[in-house]
Amino acid sequence: MNSNFLNMIGLGNVDIGYLFLGLIIVCLILLIMLIVAFAKISSFTKKYKKFMQGKNASSLEKDIMALYEDNSFIKTSMETHKKQIKDLYHKHETTFQKMGLVKYDAFKEMGGKLSFAVAILDERDNGFIINSVHSGEGCYSYSKRIKNGTSEIPLSTEEKVAIERATGKATTPDAE
């Protein structure tokens, strides 16, 4: 079949069957796209109706303004809470958090492990040691300042163990 129109657009030598088949394929693709579009529109319509249920423009505006105010309140609260958490963390750094206790016999003849050394430290291993030595004449207590896990005053073996236990670096068992 020879058509003037097909010759005019440059398709005079193309078999009309192939042309017809191509048009059918294009129509099927368009039909599928139309079905998908209708499905999406239907889904959107259901969501829209559910969203707008019992509302008009003024009530919807009130709802949006309430959400905006809630959002502003949440942002303000969040900034306040961030500051409070930062303050608490700063305070927490300087509180005593670690403790190591060593009970020992200061004098072998006494028995009962009545003497003790206790290390009380903060997060940065700053704090103090109290060493209480029990003897036949009485009980004597000493304290030493600890900075970064060390002391300017020489430490006894028991005091060193107390610091190791407080910092979690103890090489000796905790049971006495």
Short mmCIF file of C-alpha atoms in Angstrom, two decimals:
data_model
loop_
_atom_site.label_atom_id
_atom_site.label_comp_id
_atom_site.label_asym_id
_atom_site.label_seq_id
_atom_site.Cartn_x
_atom_site.Cartn_y
_atom_site.Cartn_z
CA MET A 1 0.00 0.00 0.00
CA ASN A 2 1.44 3.31 -1.02
CA SER A 3 0.32 6.41 0.87
CA ASN A 4 1.11 10.00 0.03
CA PHE A 5 1.13 10.92 3.74
CA LEU A 6 3.67 8.20 4.60
CA ASN A 7 5.81 9.26 1.67
CA MET A 8 5.61 12.85 2.80
CA ILE A 9 6.92 12.05 6.34
CA GLY A 10 9.58 9.69 5.03
CA LEU A 11 7.94 6.36 5.89
CA GLY A 12 6.71 5.37 2.42
CA ASN A 13 8.86 2.22 2.27
CA VAL A 14 7.88 0.95 5.77
CA ASP A 15 5.48 -1.97 5.97
CA ILE A 16 2.18 -0.75 7.37
CA GLY A 17 1.92 -3.87 9.60
CA TYR A 18 5.09 -2.93 11.47
CA LEU A 19 3.89 0.60 11.86
CA PHE A 20 0.54 -0.63 13.19
CA LEU A 21 2.29 -3.04 15.61
CA GLY A 22 4.50 -0.21 16.92
CA LEU A 23 1.45 1.96 17.50
CA ILE A 24 -0.27 -0.85 19.43
CA ILE A 25 2.82 -1.27 21.67
CA VAL A 26 2.93 2.47 22.34
CA CYS A 27 -0.79 2.43 23.18
CA LEU A 28 -0.28 -0.48 25.63
CA ILE A 29 2.57 1.35 27.35
CA LEU A 30 0.41 4.47 27.62
CA LEU A 31 -2.48 2.38 28.99
CA ILE A 32 -0.23 0.88 31.68
CA MET A 33 1.03 4.34 32.60
CA LEU A 34 -2.57 5.57 32.80
CA ILE A 35 -3.54 2.71 35.14
CA VAL A 36 -0.55 3.45 37.41
CA ALA A 37 -1.46 7.15 37.44
CA PHE A 38 -5.09 6.37 38.38
CA ALA A 39 -3.89 4.07 41.19
CA LYS A 40 -1.67 6.82 42.59
CA ILE A 41 -4.46 9.38 42.32
CA SER A 42 -6.83 7.00 44.11
CA SER A 43 -4.29 6.47 46.92
CA PHE A 44 -3.72 10.20 47.21
CA THR A 45 -7.49 10.85 47.27
CA LYS A 46 -7.97 8.37 50.13
CA LYS A 47 -5.17 9.99 52.12
CA TYR A 48 -6.54 13.46 51.41
CA LYS A 49 -10.05 12.52 52.52
CA LYS A 50 -8.69 10.97 55.71
CA PHE A 51 -6.59 14.07 56.38
CA MET A 52 -9.47 16.46 55.74
CA GLN A 53 -12.08 14.41 57.60
CA GLY A 54 -14.22 16.78 59.67
CA LYS A 55 -12.08 19.81 58.85
CA ASN A 56 -12.50 22.99 56.96
CA ALA A 57 -9.98 25.65 56.01
CA SER A 58 -10.09 27.49 59.36
CA SER A 59 -9.80 24.34 61.50
CA LEU A 60 -6.95 23.11 59.31
CA GLU A 61 -5.21 26.45 59.74
CA LYS A 62 -5.63 26.15 63.53
CA ASP A 63 -4.15 22.65 63.44
CA ILE A 64 -1.16 23.84 61.40
CA MET A 65 -0.59 26.79 63.76
CA ALA A 66 -0.78 24.44 66.77
CA LEU A 67 1.80 22.16 65.16
CA TYR A 68 4.03 25.17 64.46
CA GLU A 69 3.76 26.31 68.09
CA ASP A 70 4.50 22.79 69.31
CA ASN A 71 7.54 22.67 67.04
CA SER A 72 8.78 26.01 68.39
CA PHE A 73 8.27 24.80 71.97
CA ILE A 74 10.16 21.58 71.24
CA LYS A 75 13.08 23.50 69.72
CA THR A 76 13.25 25.82 72.74
CA SER A 77 13.01 22.88 75.14
CA MET A 78 15.70 21.03 73.25
CA GLU A 79 18.13 23.94 73.57
CA THR A 80 17.36 24.23 77.28
CA HIS A 81 17.87 20.49 77.76
CA LYS A 82 21.16 20.58 75.84
CA LYS A 83 22.43 23.27 78.20
CA GLN A 84 21.21 21.37 81.26
CA ILE A 85 22.85 18.14 80.07
CA LYS A 86 26.11 20.00 79.42
CA ASP A 87 25.97 21.49 82.95
CA LEU A 88 25.24 18.08 84.47
CA TYR A 89 28.10 16.50 82.54
CA HIS A 90 30.46 19.23 83.75
CA LYS A 91 29.34 18.67 87.35
CA HIS A 92 29.58 14.91 86.92
CA GLU A 93 33.25 15.15 85.90
CA THR A 94 34.19 16.53 89.32
CA THR A 95 32.09 14.19 91.48
CA PHE A 96 33.71 11.25 93.21
CA GLN A 97 32.98 8.17 91.14
CA LYS A 98 35.72 5.68 91.88
CA MET A 99 36.67 3.99 95.11
CA GLY A 100 39.34 1.48 95.98
CA LEU A 101 39.65 -0.11 99.43
CA VAL A 102 42.51 -2.15 100.85
CA LYS A 103 42.32 -3.70 104.32
CA TYR A 104 45.59 -4.82 105.83
CA ASP A 105 47.50 -5.57 109.02
CA ALA A 106 49.72 -2.60 109.79
CA PHE A 107 51.56 -4.65 112.40
CA LYS A 108 51.80 -8.40 111.99
CA GLU A 109 51.15 -9.11 115.66
CA MET A 110 47.80 -7.25 115.69
CA GLY A 111 45.81 -9.46 113.31
CA GLY A 112 42.28 -8.88 112.05
CA LYS A 113 43.16 -6.48 109.24
CA LEU A 114 41.95 -3.43 111.15
CA SER A 115 43.98 -0.93 109.13
CA PHE A 116 42.77 0.28 105.74
CA ALA A 117 43.56 2.59 102.83
CA VAL A 118 40.70 3.99 100.77
CA ALA A 119 41.14 5.95 97.53
CA ILE A 120 38.25 8.16 96.40
CA LEU A 121 38.64 9.63 92.89
CA ASP A 122 36.68 11.51 90.25
CA GLU A 123 36.54 10.84 86.50
CA ARG A 124 39.99 12.35 85.94
CA ASP A 125 41.55 10.36 88.80
CA ASN A 126 41.70 13.37 91.12
CA GLY A 127 40.72 12.99 94.76
CA PHE A 128 42.29 11.74 97.96
CA ILE A 129 43.45 8.71 99.93
CA ILE A 130 42.65 8.12 103.57
CA ASN A 131 44.96 5.68 105.29
CA SER A 132 43.90 4.56 108.75
CA VAL A 133 46.59 2.67 110.67
CA HIS A 134 45.39 0.66 113.68
CA SER A 135 47.96 -0.13 116.36
CA GLY A 136 47.96 -1.19 119.98
CA GLU A 137 48.19 2.43 121.13
CA GLY A 138 45.37 3.74 118.93
CA CYS A 139 44.22 4.50 115.46
CA TYR A 140 45.93 7.11 113.28
CA SER A 141 44.47 8.46 110.03
CA TYR A 142 46.32 10.19 107.24
CA SER A 143 45.10 11.75 104.02
CA LYS A 144 46.96 12.44 100.80
CA ARG A 145 45.84 14.42 97.78
CA ILE A 146 45.73 12.55 94.46
CA LYS A 147 46.01 14.41 91.15
CA ASN A 148 45.82 12.50 87.86
CA GLY A 149 46.26 9.22 89.73
CA THR A 150 49.49 10.20 91.49
CA SER A 151 50.48 11.89 94.73
CA GLU A 152 53.24 14.37 95.51
CA ILE A 153 53.76 12.53 98.81
CA PRO A 154 55.20 9.01 98.52
CA LEU A 155 52.54 6.31 98.72
CA SER A 156 52.65 3.07 100.69
CA THR A 157 52.07 -0.24 98.92
CA GLU A 158 48.52 -0.42 100.26
CA GLU A 159 47.77 3.11 99.06
CA LYS A 160 49.08 2.27 95.59
CA VAL A 161 46.85 -0.82 95.48
CA ALA A 162 43.86 1.29 96.59
CA ILE A 163 44.49 3.69 93.68
CA GLU A 164 44.87 0.77 91.25
CA ARG A 165 41.56 -0.67 92.42
CA ALA A 166 39.82 2.70 92.14
CA THR A 167 41.10 3.25 88.59
CA GLY A 168 40.41 -0.35 87.55
CA LYS A 169 44.08 -1.17 87.03
CA ALA A 170 44.41 -3.51 90.01
CA THR A 171 46.75 -6.46 89.54
CA THR A 172 45.84 -7.98 92.92
CA PRO A 173 42.51 -9.69 93.61
CA ASP A 174 39.76 -7.66 95.32
CA ALA A 175 39.04 -10.30 97.96
CA GLU A 176 40.94 -9.76 101.16
#
